[in-house]
CSV table of C-alpha atoms and ligand atoms in Angstrom, one decimal:
chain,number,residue,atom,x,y,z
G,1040,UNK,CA,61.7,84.3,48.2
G,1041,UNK,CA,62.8,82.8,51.7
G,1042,UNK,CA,61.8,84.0,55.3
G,1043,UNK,CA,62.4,82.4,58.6
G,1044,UNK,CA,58.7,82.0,59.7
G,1045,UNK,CA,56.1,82.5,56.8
G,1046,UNK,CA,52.5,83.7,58.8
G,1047,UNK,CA,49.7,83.0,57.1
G,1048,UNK,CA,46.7,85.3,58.6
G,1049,UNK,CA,46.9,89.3,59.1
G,1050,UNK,CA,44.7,89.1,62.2
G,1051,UNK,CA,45.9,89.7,66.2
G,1052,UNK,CA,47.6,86.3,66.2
G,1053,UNK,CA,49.7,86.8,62.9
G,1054,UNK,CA,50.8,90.7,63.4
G,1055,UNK,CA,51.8,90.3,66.4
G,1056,UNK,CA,53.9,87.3,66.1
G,1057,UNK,CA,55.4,88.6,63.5
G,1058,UNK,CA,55.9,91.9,65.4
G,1059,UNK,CA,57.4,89.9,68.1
G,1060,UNK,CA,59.3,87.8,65.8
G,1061,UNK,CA,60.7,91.1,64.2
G,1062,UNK,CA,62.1,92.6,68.3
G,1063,UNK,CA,64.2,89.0,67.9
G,1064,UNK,CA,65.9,89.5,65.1
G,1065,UNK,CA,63.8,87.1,63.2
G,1066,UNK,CA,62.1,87.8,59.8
G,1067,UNK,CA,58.9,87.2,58.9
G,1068,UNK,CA,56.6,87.2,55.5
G,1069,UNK,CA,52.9,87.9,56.6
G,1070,UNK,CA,50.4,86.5,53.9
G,1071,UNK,CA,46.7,87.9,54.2
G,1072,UNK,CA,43.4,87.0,52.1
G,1073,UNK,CA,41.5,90.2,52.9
G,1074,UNK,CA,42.5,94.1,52.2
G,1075,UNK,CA,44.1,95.8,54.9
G,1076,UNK,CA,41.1,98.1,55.2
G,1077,UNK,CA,39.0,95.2,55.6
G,1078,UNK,CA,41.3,93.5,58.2
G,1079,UNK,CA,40.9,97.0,60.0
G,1080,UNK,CA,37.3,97.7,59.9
G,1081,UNK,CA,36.4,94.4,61.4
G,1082,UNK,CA,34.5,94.9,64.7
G,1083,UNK,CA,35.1,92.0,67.2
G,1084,UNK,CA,36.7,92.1,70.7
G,1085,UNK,CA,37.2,94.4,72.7
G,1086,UNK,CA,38.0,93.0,76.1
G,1087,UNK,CA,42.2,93.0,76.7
G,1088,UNK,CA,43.0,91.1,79.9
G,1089,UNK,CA,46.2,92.7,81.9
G,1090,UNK,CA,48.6,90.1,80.4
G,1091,UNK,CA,47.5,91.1,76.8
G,1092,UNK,CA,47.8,94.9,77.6
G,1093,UNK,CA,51.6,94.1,78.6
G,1094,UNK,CA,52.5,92.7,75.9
G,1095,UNK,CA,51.5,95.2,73.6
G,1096,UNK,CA,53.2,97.6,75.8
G,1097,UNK,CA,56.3,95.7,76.4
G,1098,UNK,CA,56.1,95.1,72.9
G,1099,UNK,CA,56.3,99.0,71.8
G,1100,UNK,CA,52.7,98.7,70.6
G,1101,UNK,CA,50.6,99.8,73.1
G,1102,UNK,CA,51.3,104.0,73.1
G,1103,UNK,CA,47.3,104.4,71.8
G,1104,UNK,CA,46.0,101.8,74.1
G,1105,UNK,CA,47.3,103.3,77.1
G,1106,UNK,CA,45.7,107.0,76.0
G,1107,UNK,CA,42.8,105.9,74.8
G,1108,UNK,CA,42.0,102.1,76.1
G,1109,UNK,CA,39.7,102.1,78.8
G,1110,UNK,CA,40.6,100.8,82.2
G,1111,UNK,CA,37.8,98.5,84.0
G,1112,UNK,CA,38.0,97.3,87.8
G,1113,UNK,CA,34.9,95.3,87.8
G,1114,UNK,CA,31.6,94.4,85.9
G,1115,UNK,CA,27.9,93.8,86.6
G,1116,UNK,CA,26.0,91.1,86.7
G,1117,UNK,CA,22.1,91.6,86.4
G,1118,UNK,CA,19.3,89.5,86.6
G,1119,UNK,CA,15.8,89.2,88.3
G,1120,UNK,CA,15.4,92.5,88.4
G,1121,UNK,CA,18.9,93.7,89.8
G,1122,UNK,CA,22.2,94.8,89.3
G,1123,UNK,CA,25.1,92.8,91.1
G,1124,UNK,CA,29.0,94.3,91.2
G,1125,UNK,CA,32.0,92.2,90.5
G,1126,UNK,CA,34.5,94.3,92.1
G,1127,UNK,CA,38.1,93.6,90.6
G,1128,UNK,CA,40.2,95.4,93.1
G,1129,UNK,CA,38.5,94.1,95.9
G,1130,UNK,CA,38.6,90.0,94.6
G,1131,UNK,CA,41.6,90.2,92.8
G,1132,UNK,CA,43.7,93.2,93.9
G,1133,UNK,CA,46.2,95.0,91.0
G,1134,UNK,CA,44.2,93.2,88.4
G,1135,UNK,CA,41.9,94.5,86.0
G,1136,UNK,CA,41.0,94.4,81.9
G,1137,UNK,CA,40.9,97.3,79.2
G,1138,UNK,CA,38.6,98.1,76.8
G,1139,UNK,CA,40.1,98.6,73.8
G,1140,UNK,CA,38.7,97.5,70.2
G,1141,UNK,CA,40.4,94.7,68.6
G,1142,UNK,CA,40.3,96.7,65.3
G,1143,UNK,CA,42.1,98.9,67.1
G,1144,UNK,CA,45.0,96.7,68.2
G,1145,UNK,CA,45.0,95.3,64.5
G,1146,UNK,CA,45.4,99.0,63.2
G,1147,UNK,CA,48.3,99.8,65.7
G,1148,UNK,CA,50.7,96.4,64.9
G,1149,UNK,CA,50.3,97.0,60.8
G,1150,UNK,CA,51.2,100.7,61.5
G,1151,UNK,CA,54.5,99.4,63.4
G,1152,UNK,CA,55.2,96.3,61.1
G,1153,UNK,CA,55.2,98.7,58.1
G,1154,UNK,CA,57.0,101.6,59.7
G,1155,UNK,CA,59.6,98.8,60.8
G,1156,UNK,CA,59.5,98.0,56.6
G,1157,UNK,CA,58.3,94.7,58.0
G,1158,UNK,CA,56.6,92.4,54.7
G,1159,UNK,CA,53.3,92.1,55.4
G,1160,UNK,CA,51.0,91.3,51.9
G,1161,UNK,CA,47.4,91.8,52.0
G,1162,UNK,CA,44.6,90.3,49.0
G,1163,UNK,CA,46.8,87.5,48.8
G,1164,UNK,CA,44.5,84.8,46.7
G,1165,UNK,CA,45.1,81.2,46.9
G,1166,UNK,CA,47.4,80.5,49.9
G,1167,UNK,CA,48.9,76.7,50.1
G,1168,UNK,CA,51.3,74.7,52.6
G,1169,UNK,CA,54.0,72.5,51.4
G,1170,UNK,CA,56.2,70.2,52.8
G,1171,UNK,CA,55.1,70.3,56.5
G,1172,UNK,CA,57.3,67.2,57.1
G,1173,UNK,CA,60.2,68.4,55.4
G,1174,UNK,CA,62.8,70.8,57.1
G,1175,UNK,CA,62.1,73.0,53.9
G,1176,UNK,CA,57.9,74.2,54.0
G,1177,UNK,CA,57.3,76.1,52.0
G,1178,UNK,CA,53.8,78.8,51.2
G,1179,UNK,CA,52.7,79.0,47.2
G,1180,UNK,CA,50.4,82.0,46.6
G,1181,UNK,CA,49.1,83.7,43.2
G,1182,UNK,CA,51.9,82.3,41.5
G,1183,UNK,CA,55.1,83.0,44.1
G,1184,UNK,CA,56.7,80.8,46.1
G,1185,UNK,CA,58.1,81.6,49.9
G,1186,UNK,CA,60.3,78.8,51.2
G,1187,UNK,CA,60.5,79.0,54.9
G,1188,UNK,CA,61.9,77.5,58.6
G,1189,UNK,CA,58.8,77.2,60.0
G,1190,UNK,CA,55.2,78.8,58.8
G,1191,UNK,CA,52.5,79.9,61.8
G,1192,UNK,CA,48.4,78.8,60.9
G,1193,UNK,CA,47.5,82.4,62.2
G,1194,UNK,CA,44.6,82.1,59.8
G,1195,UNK,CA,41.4,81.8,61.9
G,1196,UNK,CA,39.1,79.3,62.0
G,1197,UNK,CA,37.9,79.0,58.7
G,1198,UNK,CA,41.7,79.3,57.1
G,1199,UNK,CA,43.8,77.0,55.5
G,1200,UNK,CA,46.5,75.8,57.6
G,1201,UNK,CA,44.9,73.5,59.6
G,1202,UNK,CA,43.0,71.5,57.3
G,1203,UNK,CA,46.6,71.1,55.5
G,1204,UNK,CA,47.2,68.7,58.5
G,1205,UNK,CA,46.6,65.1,57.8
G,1206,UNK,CA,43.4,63.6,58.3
G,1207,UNK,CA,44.2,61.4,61.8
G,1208,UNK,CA,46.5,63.8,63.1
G,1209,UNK,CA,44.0,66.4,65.1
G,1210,UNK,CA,41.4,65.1,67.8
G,1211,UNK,CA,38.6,67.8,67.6
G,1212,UNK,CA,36.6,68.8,70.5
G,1213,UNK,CA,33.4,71.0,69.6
G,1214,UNK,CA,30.4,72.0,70.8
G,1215,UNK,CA,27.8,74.1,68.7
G,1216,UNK,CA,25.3,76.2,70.9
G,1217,UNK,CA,21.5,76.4,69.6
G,1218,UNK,CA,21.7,80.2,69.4
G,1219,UNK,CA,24.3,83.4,68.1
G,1220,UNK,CA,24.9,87.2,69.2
G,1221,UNK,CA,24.1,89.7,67.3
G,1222,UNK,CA,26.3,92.5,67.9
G,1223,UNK,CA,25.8,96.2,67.0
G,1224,UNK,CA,28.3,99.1,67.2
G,1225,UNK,CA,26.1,102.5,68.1
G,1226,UNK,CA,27.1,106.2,68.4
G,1227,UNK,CA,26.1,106.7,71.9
G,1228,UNK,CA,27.6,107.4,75.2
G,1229,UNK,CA,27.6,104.1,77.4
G,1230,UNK,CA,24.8,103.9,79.5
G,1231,UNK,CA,27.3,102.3,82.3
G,1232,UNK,CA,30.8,103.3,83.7
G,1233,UNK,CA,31.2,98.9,83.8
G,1234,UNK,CA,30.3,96.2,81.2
G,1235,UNK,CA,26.7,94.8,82.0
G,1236,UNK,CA,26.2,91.1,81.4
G,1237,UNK,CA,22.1,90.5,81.6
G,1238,UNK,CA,20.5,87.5,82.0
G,1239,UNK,CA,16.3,87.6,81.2
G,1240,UNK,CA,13.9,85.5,79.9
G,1241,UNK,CA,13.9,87.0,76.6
G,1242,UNK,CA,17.7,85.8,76.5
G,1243,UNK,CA,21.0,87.6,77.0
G,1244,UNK,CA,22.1,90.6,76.7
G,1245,UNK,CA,25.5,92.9,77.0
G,1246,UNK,CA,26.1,96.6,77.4
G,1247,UNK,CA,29.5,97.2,76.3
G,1248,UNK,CA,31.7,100.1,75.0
G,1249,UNK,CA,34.4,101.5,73.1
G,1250,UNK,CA,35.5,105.0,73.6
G,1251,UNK,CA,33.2,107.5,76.0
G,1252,UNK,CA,31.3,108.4,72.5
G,1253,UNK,CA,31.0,104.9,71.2
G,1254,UNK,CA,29.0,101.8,72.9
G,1255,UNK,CA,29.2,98.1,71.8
G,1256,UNK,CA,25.9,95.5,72.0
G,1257,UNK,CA,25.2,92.0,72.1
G,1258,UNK,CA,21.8,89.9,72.1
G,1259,UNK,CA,21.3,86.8,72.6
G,1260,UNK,CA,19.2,85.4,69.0
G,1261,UNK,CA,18.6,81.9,67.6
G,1262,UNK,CA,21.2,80.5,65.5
G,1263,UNK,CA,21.3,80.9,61.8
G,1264,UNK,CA,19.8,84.5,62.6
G,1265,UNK,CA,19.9,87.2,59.9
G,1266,UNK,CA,20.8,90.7,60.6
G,1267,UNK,CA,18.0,91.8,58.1
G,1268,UNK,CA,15.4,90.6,60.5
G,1269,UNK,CA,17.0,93.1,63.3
G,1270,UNK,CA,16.0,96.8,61.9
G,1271,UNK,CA,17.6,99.5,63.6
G,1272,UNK,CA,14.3,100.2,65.8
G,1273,UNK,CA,13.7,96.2,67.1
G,1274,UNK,CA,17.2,96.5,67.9
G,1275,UNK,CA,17.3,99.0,70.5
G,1276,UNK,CA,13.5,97.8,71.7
G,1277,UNK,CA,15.3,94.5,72.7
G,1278,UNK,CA,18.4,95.8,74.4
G,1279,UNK,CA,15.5,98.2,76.6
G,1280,UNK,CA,13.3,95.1,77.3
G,1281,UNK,CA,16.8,92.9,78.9
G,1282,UNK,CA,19.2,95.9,80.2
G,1283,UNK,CA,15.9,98.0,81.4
G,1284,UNK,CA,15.3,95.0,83.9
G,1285,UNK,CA,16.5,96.7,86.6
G,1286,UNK,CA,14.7,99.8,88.2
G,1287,UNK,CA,15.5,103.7,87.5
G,1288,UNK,CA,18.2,102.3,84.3
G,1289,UNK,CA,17.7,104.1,81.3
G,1290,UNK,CA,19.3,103.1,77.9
G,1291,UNK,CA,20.5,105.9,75.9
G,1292,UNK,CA,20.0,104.6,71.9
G,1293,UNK,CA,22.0,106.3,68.8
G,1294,UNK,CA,23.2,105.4,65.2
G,1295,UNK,CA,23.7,102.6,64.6
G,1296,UNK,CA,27.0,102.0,63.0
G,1297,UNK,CA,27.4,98.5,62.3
G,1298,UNK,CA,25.5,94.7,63.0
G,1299,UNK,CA,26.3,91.6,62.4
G,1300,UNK,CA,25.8,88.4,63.6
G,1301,UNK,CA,28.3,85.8,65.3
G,1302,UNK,CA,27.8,82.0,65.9
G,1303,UNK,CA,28.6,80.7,69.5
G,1304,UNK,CA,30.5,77.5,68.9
G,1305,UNK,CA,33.4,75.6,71.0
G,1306,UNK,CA,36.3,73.7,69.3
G,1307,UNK,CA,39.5,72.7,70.0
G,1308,UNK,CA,42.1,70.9,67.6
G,1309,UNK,CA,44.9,68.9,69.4
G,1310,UNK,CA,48.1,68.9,69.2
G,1311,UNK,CA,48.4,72.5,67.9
G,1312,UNK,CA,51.3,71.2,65.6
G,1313,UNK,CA,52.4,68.9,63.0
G,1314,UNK,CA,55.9,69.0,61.4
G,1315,UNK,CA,57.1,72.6,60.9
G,1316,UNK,CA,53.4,74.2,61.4
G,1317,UNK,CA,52.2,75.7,64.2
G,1318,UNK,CA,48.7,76.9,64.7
G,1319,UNK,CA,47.8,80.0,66.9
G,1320,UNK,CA,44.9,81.5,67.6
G,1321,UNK,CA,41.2,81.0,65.9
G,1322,UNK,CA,43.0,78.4,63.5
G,1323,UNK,CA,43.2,75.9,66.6
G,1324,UNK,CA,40.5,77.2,68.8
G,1325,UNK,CA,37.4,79.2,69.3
G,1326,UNK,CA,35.4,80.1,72.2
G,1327,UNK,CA,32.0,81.2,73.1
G,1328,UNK,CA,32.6,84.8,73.4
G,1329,UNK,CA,31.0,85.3,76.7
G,1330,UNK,CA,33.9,85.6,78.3
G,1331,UNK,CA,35.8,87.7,76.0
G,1332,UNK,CA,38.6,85.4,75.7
G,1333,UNK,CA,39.2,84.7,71.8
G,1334,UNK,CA,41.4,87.6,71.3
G,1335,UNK,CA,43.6,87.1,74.7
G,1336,UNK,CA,44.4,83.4,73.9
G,1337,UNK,CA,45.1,84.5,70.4
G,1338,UNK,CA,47.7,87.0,72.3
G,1339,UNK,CA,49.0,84.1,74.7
G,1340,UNK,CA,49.7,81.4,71.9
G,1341,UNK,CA,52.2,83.9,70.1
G,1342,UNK,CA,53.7,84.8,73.3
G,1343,UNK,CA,54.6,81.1,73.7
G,1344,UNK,CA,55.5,80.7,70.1
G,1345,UNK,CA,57.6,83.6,70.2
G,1346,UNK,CA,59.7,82.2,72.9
G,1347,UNK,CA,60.0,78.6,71.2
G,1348,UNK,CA,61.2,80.3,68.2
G,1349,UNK,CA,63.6,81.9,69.3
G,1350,UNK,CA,65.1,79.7,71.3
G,1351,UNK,CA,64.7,77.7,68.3
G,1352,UNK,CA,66.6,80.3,66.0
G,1353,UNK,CA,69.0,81.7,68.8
G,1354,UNK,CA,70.4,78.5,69.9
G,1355,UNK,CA,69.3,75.8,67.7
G,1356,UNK,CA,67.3,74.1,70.5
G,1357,UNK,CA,63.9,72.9,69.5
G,1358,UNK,CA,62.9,71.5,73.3
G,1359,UNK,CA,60.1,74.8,73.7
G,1360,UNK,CA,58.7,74.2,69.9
G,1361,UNK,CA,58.0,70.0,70.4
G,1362,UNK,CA,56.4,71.5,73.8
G,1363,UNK,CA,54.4,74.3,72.0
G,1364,UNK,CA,50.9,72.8,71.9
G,1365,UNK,CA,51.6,71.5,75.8
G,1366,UNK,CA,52.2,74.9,76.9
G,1367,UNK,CA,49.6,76.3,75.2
G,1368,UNK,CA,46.4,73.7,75.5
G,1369,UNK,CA,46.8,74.3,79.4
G,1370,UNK,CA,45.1,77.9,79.3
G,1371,UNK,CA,42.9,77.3,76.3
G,1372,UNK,CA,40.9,74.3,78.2
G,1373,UNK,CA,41.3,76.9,81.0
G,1374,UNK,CA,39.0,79.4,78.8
G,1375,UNK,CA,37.3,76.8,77.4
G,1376,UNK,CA,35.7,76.3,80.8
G,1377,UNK,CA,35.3,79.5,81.7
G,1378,UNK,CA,33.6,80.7,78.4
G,1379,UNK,CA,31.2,77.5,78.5
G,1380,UNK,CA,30.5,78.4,82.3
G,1381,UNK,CA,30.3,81.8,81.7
G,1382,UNK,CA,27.5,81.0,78.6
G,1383,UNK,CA,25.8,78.7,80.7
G,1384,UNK,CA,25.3,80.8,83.7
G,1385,UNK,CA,23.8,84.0,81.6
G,1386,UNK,CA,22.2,82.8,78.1
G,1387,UNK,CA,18.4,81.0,78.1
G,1388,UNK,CA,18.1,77.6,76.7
G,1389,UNK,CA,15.1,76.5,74.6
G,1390,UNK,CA,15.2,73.1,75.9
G,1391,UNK,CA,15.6,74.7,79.8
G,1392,UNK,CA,12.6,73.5,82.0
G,1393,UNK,CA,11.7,75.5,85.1
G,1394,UNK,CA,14.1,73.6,87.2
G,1395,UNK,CA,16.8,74.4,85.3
G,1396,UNK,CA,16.0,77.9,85.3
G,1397,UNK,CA,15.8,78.2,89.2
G,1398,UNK,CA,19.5,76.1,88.7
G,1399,UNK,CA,21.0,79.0,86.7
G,1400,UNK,CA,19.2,82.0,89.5
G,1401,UNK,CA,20.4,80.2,92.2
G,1402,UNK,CA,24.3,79.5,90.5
G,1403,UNK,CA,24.0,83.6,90.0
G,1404,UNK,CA,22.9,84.2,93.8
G,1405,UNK,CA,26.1,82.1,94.5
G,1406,UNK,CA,28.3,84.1,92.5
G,1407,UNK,CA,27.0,87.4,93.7
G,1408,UNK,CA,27.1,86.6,97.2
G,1409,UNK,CA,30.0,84.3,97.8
G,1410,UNK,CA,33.3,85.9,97.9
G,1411,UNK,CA,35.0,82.6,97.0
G,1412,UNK,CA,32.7,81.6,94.0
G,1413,UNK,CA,32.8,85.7,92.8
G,1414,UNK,CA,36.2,85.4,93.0
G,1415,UNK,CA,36.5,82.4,90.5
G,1416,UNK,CA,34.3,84.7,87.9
G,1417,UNK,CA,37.2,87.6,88.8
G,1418,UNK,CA,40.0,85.8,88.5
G,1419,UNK,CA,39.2,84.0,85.0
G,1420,UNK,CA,37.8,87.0,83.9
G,1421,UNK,CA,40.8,89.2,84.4
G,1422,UNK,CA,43.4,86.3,83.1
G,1423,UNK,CA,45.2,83.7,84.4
G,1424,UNK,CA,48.6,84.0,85.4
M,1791,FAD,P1,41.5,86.2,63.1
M,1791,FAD,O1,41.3,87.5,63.7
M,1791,FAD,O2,40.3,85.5,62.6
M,1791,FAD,O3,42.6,86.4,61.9
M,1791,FAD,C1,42.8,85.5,60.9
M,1791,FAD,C2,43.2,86.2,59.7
M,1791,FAD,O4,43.5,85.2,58.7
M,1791,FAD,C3,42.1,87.0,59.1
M,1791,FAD,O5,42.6,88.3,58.8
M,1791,FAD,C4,41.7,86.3,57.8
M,1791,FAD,O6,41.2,87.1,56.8
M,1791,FAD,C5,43.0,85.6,57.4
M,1791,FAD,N1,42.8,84.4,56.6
M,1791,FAD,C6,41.9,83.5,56.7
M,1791,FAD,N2,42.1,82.5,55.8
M,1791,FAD,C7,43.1,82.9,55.1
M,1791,FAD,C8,43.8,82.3,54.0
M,1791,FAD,N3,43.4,81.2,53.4
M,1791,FAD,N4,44.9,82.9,53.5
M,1791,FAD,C9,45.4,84.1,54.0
M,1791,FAD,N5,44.8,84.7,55.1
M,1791,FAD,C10,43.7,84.1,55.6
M,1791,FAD,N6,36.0,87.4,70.8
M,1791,FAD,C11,35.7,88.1,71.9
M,1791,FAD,O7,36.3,87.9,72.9
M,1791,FAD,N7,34.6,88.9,71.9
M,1791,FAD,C12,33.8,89.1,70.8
M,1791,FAD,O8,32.9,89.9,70.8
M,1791,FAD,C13,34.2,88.5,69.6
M,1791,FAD,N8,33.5,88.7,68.4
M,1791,FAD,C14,33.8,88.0,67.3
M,1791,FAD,C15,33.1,88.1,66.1
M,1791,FAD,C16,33.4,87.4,65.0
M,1791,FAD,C17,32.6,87.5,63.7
M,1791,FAD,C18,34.5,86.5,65.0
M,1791,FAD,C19,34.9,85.7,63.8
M,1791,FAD,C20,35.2,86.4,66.2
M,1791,FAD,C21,34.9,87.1,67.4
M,1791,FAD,N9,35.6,87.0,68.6
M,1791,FAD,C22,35.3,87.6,69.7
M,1791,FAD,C23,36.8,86.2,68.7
M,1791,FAD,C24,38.1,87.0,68.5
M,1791,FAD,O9,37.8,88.1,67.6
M,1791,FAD,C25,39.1,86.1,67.9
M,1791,FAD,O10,39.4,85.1,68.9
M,1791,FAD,C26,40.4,86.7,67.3
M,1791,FAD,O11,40.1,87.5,66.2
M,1791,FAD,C27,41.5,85.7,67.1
M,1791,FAD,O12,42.5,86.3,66.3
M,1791,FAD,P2,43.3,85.4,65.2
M,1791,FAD,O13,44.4,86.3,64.8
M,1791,FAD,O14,43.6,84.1,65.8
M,1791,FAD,O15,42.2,85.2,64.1
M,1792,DHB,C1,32.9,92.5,74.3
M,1792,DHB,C2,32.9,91.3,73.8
M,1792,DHB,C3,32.7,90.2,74.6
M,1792,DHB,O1,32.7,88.9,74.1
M,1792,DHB,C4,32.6,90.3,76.0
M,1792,DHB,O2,32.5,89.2,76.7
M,1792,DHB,C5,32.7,91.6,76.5
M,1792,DHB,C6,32.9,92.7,75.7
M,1792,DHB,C7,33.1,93.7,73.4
M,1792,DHB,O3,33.1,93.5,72.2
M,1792,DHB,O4,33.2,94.8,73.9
């Protein structure tokens, strides 16, 4: 078998490349470990910055996200025993983010890669990367053989692409943080038009949604935190003690459809290339999800990889690919901040004293009352350019 770019990874990052990919003319094998009903289930994201909703819509893909995403213009802030507005379309006019389940997203780009007969394989055991060097790579799975161009790590973080790079190639740059979310999906109606980002002293907290019918949770718990210490019932008693902290705010509690738990952890592997590899996505970096940004740098990468290869395979000039990780790293230290800042700002740490606690209130105040430094929250929030 031979394909220009072989994609390992059936997530955001590797469907839509290879979506892309397919607009330019240029073929694509997808290669995935899971089943597609697993890769569709997944609950993660949900938070699509402007840039990422044009895409998908430039892109043909984005006919369900436009009925049924949900359009935001701002989100709260709430702490000490109020509720403060970030108002989008006052801070950063014509800007704003849609709520719109990353499953979702997933669901829509198989639908198009198959209807365009696009080769996309899902249960796909034992995945391995040859000849990286070579101007031949070439995938091996279950027995086949795929000899390609180029192959894209669109694998995640725990896949196999980049640890296939030579040991003294990557610098790493991590940070772990001392506690995880636990997120729950419930059948409720959303307490709030806006996304609420709580800060207490019983930790974080985050009142999120998905559809009108359908609202999306997140506490702050230690790390290494099983979801079968979090019954249905404790659940919801935490989300009242952080979200009730502000006067006359009621939660509304439902089924609960599905928990998990998801480490908060920072990492970065440079350059985001070696030979004819390219890494996008999870598989070269991972961000604290407070500031929703995992997904949308996944979504950026293959915009710039898109563009490199096909200046690559419409003209034969490889300038854009050697720049590829250059382009890219610019926006993910970008996030990294931003995520790190944002995680800072709004989760409790253990090892806090009571100065640093009045720190984080008085950062808060700042942001809440300053138009310049509510303005740096907006602005990040909604996307860079
Ligand atoms: P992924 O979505 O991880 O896709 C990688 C794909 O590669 C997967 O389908 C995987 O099965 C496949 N794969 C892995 N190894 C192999 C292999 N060896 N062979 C073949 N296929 C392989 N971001 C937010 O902004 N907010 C959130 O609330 C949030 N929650 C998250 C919860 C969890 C549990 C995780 C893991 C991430 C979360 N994120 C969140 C981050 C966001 O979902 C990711 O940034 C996004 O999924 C990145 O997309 P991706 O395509 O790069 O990677
Ligand atoms: C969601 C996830 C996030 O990480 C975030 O910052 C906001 C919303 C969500 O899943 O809805």
């Amino acid at each position: 078998m031979r394909t220009q770019v072989g994609i390992i990874g059936a997530g955001p990052a590797g469907l839509l490349l290879s979506h892309l990919l397919h607009l330019r003319g240029i073929s694509s094998v997808v290669l995935e470990k899971r089943s597609r009903d697993h890769v569709e289930r997944r609950v993660r994201a949900g938070v699509l910055e402007q840039g990422t909703v044009d895409t998908l819509v430039e892109a043909g893909v984005g006919e369900r996200l436009l009925r049924e995403g949900l359009p935001h213009h701002g989100i709260e802030l709430r702490y000490d025993g109020a509720g403060h507005r970030i108002p989008f379309e006052k801070l950063v006019p014509g800007r704003r983010i849609t709520v719109y389940g990353q499953q979702e997203v997933v669901k829509d780009l198989i639908a198009a890669r198959l209807a365009a007969g696009g080769d996309v394989r899902f249960e796909v055991e034992d995945v391995a990367l040859h000849g990286l060097e070579t101007e031949r790579p070439y995938l091996t799975f279950g027995g086949e053989r795929l000899d390609c161009d180029v192959i894209a790590g669109c694998d995640g973080f725990h896949g196999v692409s980049r640890p296939s790079i030579p040991e003294g190639v990557l610098s790493v740059y991590e940070r772990e943080y001392p506690f995880a979310w636990l997120g729950i999906l419930a059948r409720v109606a959303p307490s709030s038009e806006e996304l609420i980002y709580t800060r207490t002293e019983r930790g974080f907290a985050l009142h999120s949604m998905r559809t009108p019918e359908v609202s999306r949770f997140y506490l702050q718990v230690p790390a290494g935190e099983r979801v079968e210490e979090w019954p249905d019932e404790r659940i919801w008693a935490e989300l009242k003690a952080r979200l009730e902290s502000v006067p006359g705010f009621a939660l509304a509690t439902g089924e609960i459809m599905e928990k998990g738990v998801t480490p908060m952890r920072a990492f970065v592997a440079e350059p985001m290339q070696y030979g004819r590899l390219y890494l996008a996505g999870d598989a070269a970096h991972i961000v604290p999800p407070t500031g929703a940004k995992g997904l949308n740098l996944a979504v950026a990468d293959v915009r710039v990889l898109t563009r490199a290869l096909a200046a690559y395979f419409e003209h034969g000039s490889a300038g854009l690919l050697d720049g590829y990780s250059r382009a890219c790293l610019r926006r993910v230290w970008r996030a990294q901040h931003f995520s790190w800042w944002m995680t800072t700002l709004l989760h409790t740490f253990e090892d806090d004293d009571a100065y640093a606690r009045r720190l984080q209130l008085s950062y808060l105040d700042y942001v809440t009352s300053s138009e310049a430094a509510a303005t740096t929250l907006a602005e990040n929030y909604v996307g860079m350019p």
